CSV table of C-alpha atoms in Angstrom, one decimal:
chain,number,residue,atom,x,y,z
A,1,UNK,CA,0.0,0.0,0.0
A,2,UNK,CA,1.3,3.5,-0.8
A,3,UNK,CA,2.4,5.2,2.4
A,4,UNK,CA,1.7,8.8,1.6
A,5,UNK,CA,-1.4,11.0,1.6
A,6,UNK,CA,-2.6,14.5,1.5
A,7,UNK,CA,-2.4,15.8,5.0
A,8,UNK,CA,-3.7,18.9,6.8
A,9,UNK,CA,-6.2,21.5,5.7
A,10,UNK,CA,-6.1,25.3,5.7
A,11,UNK,CA,-9.1,27.6,6.0
A,12,UNK,CA,-7.2,30.8,6.3
A,13,UNK,CA,-4.2,32.6,4.8
A,14,UNK,CA,-1.8,30.9,7.2
A,15,UNK,CA,-1.5,28.9,10.4
A,16,UNK,CA,1.5,29.1,12.7
A,17,UNK,CA,2.4,26.5,15.3
A,18,UNK,CA,5.1,26.2,18.0
A,19,UNK,CA,5.5,22.5,18.6
A,20,UNK,CA,7.5,20.2,20.9
A,21,UNK,CA,7.5,16.4,20.7
A,22,UNK,CA,9.3,14.8,23.6
A,23,UNK,CA,9.0,11.2,22.3
A,24,UNK,CA,9.6,9.4,19.0
A,25,UNK,CA,6.7,9.2,16.6
A,26,UNK,CA,6.6,8.0,13.0
A,27,UNK,CA,5.2,10.2,10.3
A,28,UNK,CA,4.0,8.8,6.9
A,29,UNK,CA,4.9,10.4,3.6
A,30,UNK,CA,2.4,13.1,2.9
A,31,UNK,CA,1.9,16.4,1.2
A,32,UNK,CA,-0.1,19.6,1.6
A,33,UNK,CA,-2.0,22.0,-0.7
A,34,UNK,CA,-0.2,24.9,0.9
A,35,UNK,CA,3.4,25.9,1.4
A,36,UNK,CA,5.2,24.9,4.6
A,37,UNK,CA,8.0,26.8,6.4
A,38,UNK,CA,9.7,25.1,9.2
A,39,UNK,CA,12.2,26.8,11.6
A,40,UNK,CA,14.1,24.0,13.3
A,41,UNK,CA,14.9,24.8,17.0
A,42,UNK,CA,16.0,21.5,18.6
A,43,UNK,CA,16.2,17.8,18.2
A,44,UNK,CA,17.8,15.0,16.2
A,45,UNK,CA,15.9,15.1,13.0
A,46,UNK,CA,16.2,14.3,9.3
A,47,UNK,CA,13.7,15.5,6.7
A,48,UNK,CA,12.9,13.7,3.5
A,49,UNK,CA,11.5,15.8,0.7
A,50,UNK,CA,10.9,14.4,-2.8
A,51,UNK,CA,13.7,11.8,-2.5
A,52,UNK,CA,16.1,14.2,-0.8
A,53,UNK,CA,17.3,13.6,2.8
A,54,UNK,CA,18.4,16.5,5.0
A,55,UNK,CA,20.0,16.3,8.4
A,56,UNK,CA,18.8,19.3,10.3
A,57,UNK,CA,20.8,21.6,12.6
A,58,UNK,CA,19.3,24.1,15.0
A,59,UNK,CA,18.6,27.3,13.1
A,60,UNK,CA,18.0,25.6,9.8
A,61,UNK,CA,15.0,26.6,7.8
A,62,UNK,CA,13.1,24.1,5.7
A,63,UNK,CA,10.9,25.3,2.8
A,64,UNK,CA,8.4,22.9,1.3
A,65,UNK,CA,6.4,23.9,-1.7
A,66,UNK,CA,2.7,22.9,-2.0
A,67,UNK,CA,2.4,19.4,-3.4
A,68,UNK,CA,5.9,18.2,-2.4
A,69,UNK,CA,5.8,14.8,-0.7
A,70,UNK,CA,7.8,14.8,2.6
A,71,UNK,CA,8.1,13.5,6.1
A,72,UNK,CA,10.3,14.1,9.2
A,73,UNK,CA,12.2,11.3,10.8
A,74,UNK,CA,12.8,11.6,14.6
A,75,UNK,CA,15.9,9.7,15.4
A,76,UNK,CA,15.9,9.7,19.3
A,77,UNK,CA,14.2,11.0,22.4
A,78,UNK,CA,15.7,14.5,22.3
A,79,UNK,CA,12.7,16.9,22.3
A,80,UNK,CA,11.8,18.0,18.7
A,81,UNK,CA,11.1,21.7,18.8
A,82,UNK,CA,10.1,23.7,15.8
A,83,UNK,CA,8.0,26.6,14.5
A,84,UNK,CA,5.8,25.7,11.6
A,85,UNK,CA,4.0,28.1,9.3
A,86,UNK,CA,1.5,26.8,6.8
A,87,UNK,CA,1.0,29.4,4.1
A,88,UNK,CA,-1.6,29.6,1.4
A,89,UNK,CA,-0.1,30.3,-2.0
A,90,UNK,CA,-2.9,32.9,-2.5
A,91,UNK,CA,-1.7,34.7,0.5
A,92,UNK,CA,1.7,35.3,-1.1
A,93,UNK,CA,0.1,36.0,-4.5
A,94,UNK,CA,-1.8,38.9,-3.0
A,95,UNK,CA,1.5,40.6,-2.0
A,96,UNK,CA,2.9,39.8,-5.4
A,97,UNK,CA,0.1,42.0,-7.0
A,98,UNK,CA,1.4,44.9,-4.8
A,99,UNK,CA,5.0,44.3,-6.0
A,100,UNK,CA,6.2,42.4,-2.9
A,101,UNK,CA,7.8,39.1,-3.9
A,102,UNK,CA,7.4,37.2,-0.6
A,103,UNK,CA,7.2,33.9,-2.5
A,104,UNK,CA,10.8,34.3,-3.8
A,105,UNK,CA,12.2,31.9,-1.2
A,106,UNK,CA,9.8,29.1,-2.2
A,107,UNK,CA,10.4,29.6,-5.9
A,108,UNK,CA,14.2,29.5,-5.4
A,109,UNK,CA,13.8,26.3,-3.4
A,110,UNK,CA,12.1,24.7,-6.3
A,111,UNK,CA,14.6,26.1,-8.9
A,112,UNK,CA,17.6,25.0,-6.8
A,113,UNK,CA,16.1,21.6,-6.1
A,114,UNK,CA,16.8,22.1,-2.4
A,115,UNK,CA,14.5,22.5,0.6
A,116,UNK,CA,17.1,23.4,3.3
A,117,UNK,CA,18.4,26.9,4.0
A,118,UNK,CA,21.6,27.6,5.9
A,119,UNK,CA,22.2,31.3,6.5
A,120,UNK,CA,25.3,33.2,7.6
A,121,UNK,CA,25.7,34.2,11.3
A,122,UNK,CA,24.8,37.8,10.4
A,123,UNK,CA,21.6,36.7,8.7
A,124,UNK,CA,20.7,34.4,11.6
A,125,UNK,CA,21.2,37.3,14.0
A,126,UNK,CA,18.8,39.4,11.9
A,127,UNK,CA,16.1,36.7,12.0
A,128,UNK,CA,16.6,35.7,15.6
A,129,UNK,CA,14.6,38.5,17.2
A,130,UNK,CA,11.6,37.7,14.9
A,131,UNK,CA,11.9,34.0,15.9
A,132,UNK,CA,11.9,34.9,19.5
A,133,UNK,CA,8.8,37.1,19.0
A,134,UNK,CA,7.0,34.3,17.1
A,135,UNK,CA,7.7,32.0,20.1
A,136,UNK,CA,6.4,34.7,22.4
A,137,UNK,CA,3.3,35.1,20.3
A,138,UNK,CA,2.0,31.8,21.7
A,139,UNK,CA,1.8,33.3,25.2
A,140,UNK,CA,-1.6,34.0,26.7
A,141,UNK,CA,-1.4,37.7,27.1
A,142,UNK,CA,-0.5,38.9,23.6
A,143,UNK,CA,-2.6,41.9,22.6
A,144,UNK,CA,-4.2,41.5,19.1
A,145,UNK,CA,-2.7,38.0,19.0
A,146,UNK,CA,-3.6,37.1,15.4
A,147,UNK,CA,-2.6,40.4,14.0
A,148,UNK,CA,0.7,40.2,15.9
A,149,UNK,CA,1.5,36.8,14.5
A,150,UNK,CA,0.6,37.9,11.0
A,151,UNK,CA,2.9,40.8,11.1
A,152,UNK,CA,5.7,38.7,12.5
A,153,UNK,CA,5.3,36.1,9.8
A,154,UNK,CA,5.4,38.8,7.1
A,155,UNK,CA,8.5,40.4,8.8
A,156,UNK,CA,10.2,37.0,8.9
A,157,UNK,CA,9.5,36.4,5.2
A,158,UNK,CA,10.8,39.9,4.3
A,159,UNK,CA,14.1,39.4,6.1
A,160,UNK,CA,14.4,35.8,4.9
A,161,UNK,CA,14.0,36.8,1.3
A,162,UNK,CA,16.4,39.7,1.6
A,163,UNK,CA,19.0,37.4,3.1
A,164,UNK,CA,18.5,34.9,0.3
A,165,UNK,CA,19.0,37.6,-2.3
A,166,UNK,CA,22.1,39.0,-0.7
A,167,UNK,CA,23.9,35.7,0.1
A,168,UNK,CA,25.3,32.9,-2.0
A,169,UNK,CA,25.1,29.1,-1.3
A,170,UNK,CA,22.1,29.5,0.9
A,171,UNK,CA,20.3,26.4,-0.3
A,172,UNK,CA,22.1,23.3,0.8
A,173,UNK,CA,22.1,20.1,-1.3
A,174,UNK,CA,21.1,16.9,0.5
A,175,UNK,CA,23.9,14.6,1.4
A,176,UNK,CA,21.8,11.4,1.7
A,177,UNK,CA,19.1,9.8,-0.2
A,178,UNK,CA,19.3,7.6,-3.3
A,179,UNK,CA,20.8,9.6,-6.2
A,180,UNK,CA,18.9,7.6,-8.8
A,181,UNK,CA,15.6,8.2,-7.1
A,182,UNK,CA,16.3,11.9,-7.0
A,183,UNK,CA,16.9,11.9,-10.7
A,184,UNK,CA,13.7,9.9,-11.3
A,185,UNK,CA,11.6,12.3,-9.2
A,186,UNK,CA,13.1,15.4,-10.9
A,187,UNK,CA,12.4,13.9,-14.3
A,188,UNK,CA,8.8,13.1,-13.4
A,189,UNK,CA,8.1,16.5,-12.0
A,190,UNK,CA,9.7,18.2,-15.1
A,191,UNK,CA,7.5,16.2,-17.5
A,192,UNK,CA,4.4,15.8,-15.4
A,193,UNK,CA,2.1,17.3,-18.0
A,194,UNK,CA,3.4,15.1,-20.8
A,195,UNK,CA,2.6,11.5,-21.8
A,196,UNK,CA,4.6,9.8,-19.0
A,197,UNK,CA,4.9,6.1,-19.1
A,198,UNK,CA,7.1,3.8,-17.0
A,199,UNK,CA,8.8,2.7,-20.2
A,200,UNK,CA,9.6,6.3,-21.1
A,201,UNK,CA,11.0,7.0,-17.6
A,202,UNK,CA,13.0,3.8,-17.7
A,203,UNK,CA,14.5,4.7,-21.1
A,204,UNK,CA,15.4,8.3,-19.9
A,205,UNK,CA,17.1,6.8,-16.8
A,206,UNK,CA,18.8,4.0,-18.7
A,207,UNK,CA,17.2,1.5,-16.3
A,208,UNK,CA,15.4,-1.8,-16.8
A,209,UNK,CA,11.6,-1.3,-16.4
A,210,UNK,CA,11.2,-3.9,-13.7
A,211,UNK,CA,14.2,-2.7,-11.8
A,212,UNK,CA,12.9,0.9,-12.0
A,213,UNK,CA,9.5,-0.1,-10.5
A,214,UNK,CA,11.1,-2.2,-7.8
A,215,UNK,CA,13.6,0.5,-6.8
A,216,UNK,CA,11.0,3.3,-6.7
A,217,UNK,CA,8.7,1.3,-4.6
A,218,UNK,CA,11.4,0.1,-2.2
A,219,UNK,CA,13.0,3.5,-1.7
A,220,UNK,CA,9.8,5.7,-1.5
A,221,UNK,CA,7.1,3.3,-0.4
A,222,UNK,CA,4.8,4.1,-3.3
A,223,UNK,CA,4.4,3.2,-6.9
A,224,UNK,CA,5.4,5.4,-9.9
A,225,UNK,CA,1.9,5.4,-11.2
A,226,UNK,CA,0.4,6.5,-7.9
A,227,UNK,CA,3.0,9.2,-7.5
A,228,UNK,CA,2.3,10.6,-11.0
A,229,UNK,CA,-1.5,10.5,-10.4
A,230,UNK,CA,-1.2,12.4,-7.2
A,231,UNK,CA,1.0,15.1,-8.7
A,232,UNK,CA,-1.4,15.5,-11.6
A,233,UNK,CA,-4.4,15.7,-9.3
A,234,UNK,CA,-2.7,18.4,-7.2
A,235,UNK,CA,-2.0,20.4,-10.4
A,236,UNK,CA,-5.5,19.9,-11.8
A,237,UNK,CA,-7.1,21.0,-8.5
A,238,UNK,CA,-5.0,24.1,-8.5
A,239,UNK,CA,-5.9,24.9,-12.1
A,240,UNK,CA,-9.6,24.5,-11.3
A,241,UNK,CA,-9.3,26.8,-8.3
A,242,UNK,CA,-7.7,29.3,-10.6
A,243,UNK,CA,-10.8,29.3,-12.9
A,244,UNK,CA,-9.6,26.9,-15.6
A,245,UNK,CA,-12.4,24.8,-17.0
A,246,UNK,CA,-12.5,21.2,-15.7
A,247,UNK,CA,-11.8,19.7,-19.1
A,248,UNK,CA,-8.8,22.0,-19.7
A,249,UNK,CA,-7.5,21.3,-16.2
A,250,UNK,CA,-7.7,17.6,-16.9
A,251,UNK,CA,-5.6,17.7,-20.0
A,252,UNK,CA,-3.3,20.5,-18.9
A,253,UNK,CA,-2.3,18.5,-15.8
A,254,UNK,CA,-1.3,15.5,-17.9
A,255,UNK,CA,-4.3,13.3,-17.9
A,256,UNK,CA,-5.1,11.7,-21.2
A,257,UNK,CA,-8.6,10.3,-20.4
A,258,UNK,CA,-11.3,12.5,-18.8
A,259,UNK,CA,-13.2,9.6,-17.3
A,260,UNK,CA,-10.1,8.3,-15.6
A,261,UNK,CA,-9.4,11.9,-14.3
A,262,UNK,CA,-12.9,12.3,-13.0
A,263,UNK,CA,-12.9,9.0,-11.1
A,264,UNK,CA,-9.4,9.7,-9.7
A,265,UNK,CA,-10.5,13.1,-8.6
A,266,UNK,CA,-13.6,11.8,-6.8
A,267,UNK,CA,-11.6,9.0,-5.1
A,268,UNK,CA,-9.1,11.6,-3.8
A,269,UNK,CA,-11.3,14.6,-2.9
A,270,UNK,CA,-14.6,12.8,-2.3
A,271,UNK,CA,-16.4,15.4,-4.5
A,272,UNK,CA,-16.7,15.9,-8.2
A,273,UNK,CA,-14.2,18.3,-9.9
A,274,UNK,CA,-17.1,20.8,-10.3
A,275,UNK,CA,-17.6,20.8,-6.5
A,276,UNK,CA,-13.9,20.8,-5.8
A,277,UNK,CA,-11.5,23.4,-6.9
A,278,UNK,CA,-10.2,24.8,-3.7
A,279,UNK,CA,-12.3,22.7,-1.5
A,280,UNK,CA,-9.1,21.3,-0.1
A,281,UNK,CA,-8.4,24.6,1.6
A,282,UNK,CA,-11.2,24.2,4.3
A,283,UNK,CA,-11.6,22.5,7.6
A,284,UNK,CA,-8.4,23.6,9.3
A,285,UNK,CA,-6.8,21.1,11.7
A,286,UNK,CA,-3.6,21.3,13.7
A,287,UNK,CA,-0.7,19.2,12.4
A,288,UNK,CA,2.2,18.0,14.5
A,289,UNK,CA,5.0,17.3,12.0
């Protein structure tokens, strides 16, 4: 059985959590329909994102774009402390219309094929007061609590993006993870809207078809077909939410058969495409990853 799923829902522009886990727990592979920003504070943690493995150090920042399959791995009983912000892409797009490119950090993460940011000491010093304020914002006596958190999140994104623009070698490449799997995932994501078959992927990777399928399943826990279908459904749902017609969204996201798309959509979102769109951005619930 495939071991990943869509996880977490968002009914507002953002949600911020300050979390501590004092015991080991296992997280399945999953993804969100929103961006995720993680500020790692303490613990012995590695993070797997789209076939890349990152060993986290306190002060590291992890950026995960909407739709990217990921999971944390807690390696021992050291408390796992972090601040997590779930951010709607529409929230960042609204600032884009005003000329403020707050989504730059997420776009760069995708372009650099990296999800881990390591900043200079000076940059960390500039962000540290905002991180302290974000932790403080979870106290009981913060005046205008939601507005305070919103402003601090925006301030953090402004400083983070400025640091990224001013520094080099900010995005760290993963040092673990299967290199062939990373190439396969990159290839699939780069060609997701095209006619992708296992034979085509195997040929592009110079791998035997059976070996490719076995390797992918053993290393990721899910089949190539399921992975491709989930990525296409995520893209189709986004397009429908943007106002693209259902038929166009079907074919523009890589599906070749409308009936197959319709059934896959219903199976995943439990509504028809017409009822869906951005239905995945409702029913907020607290996550603990």
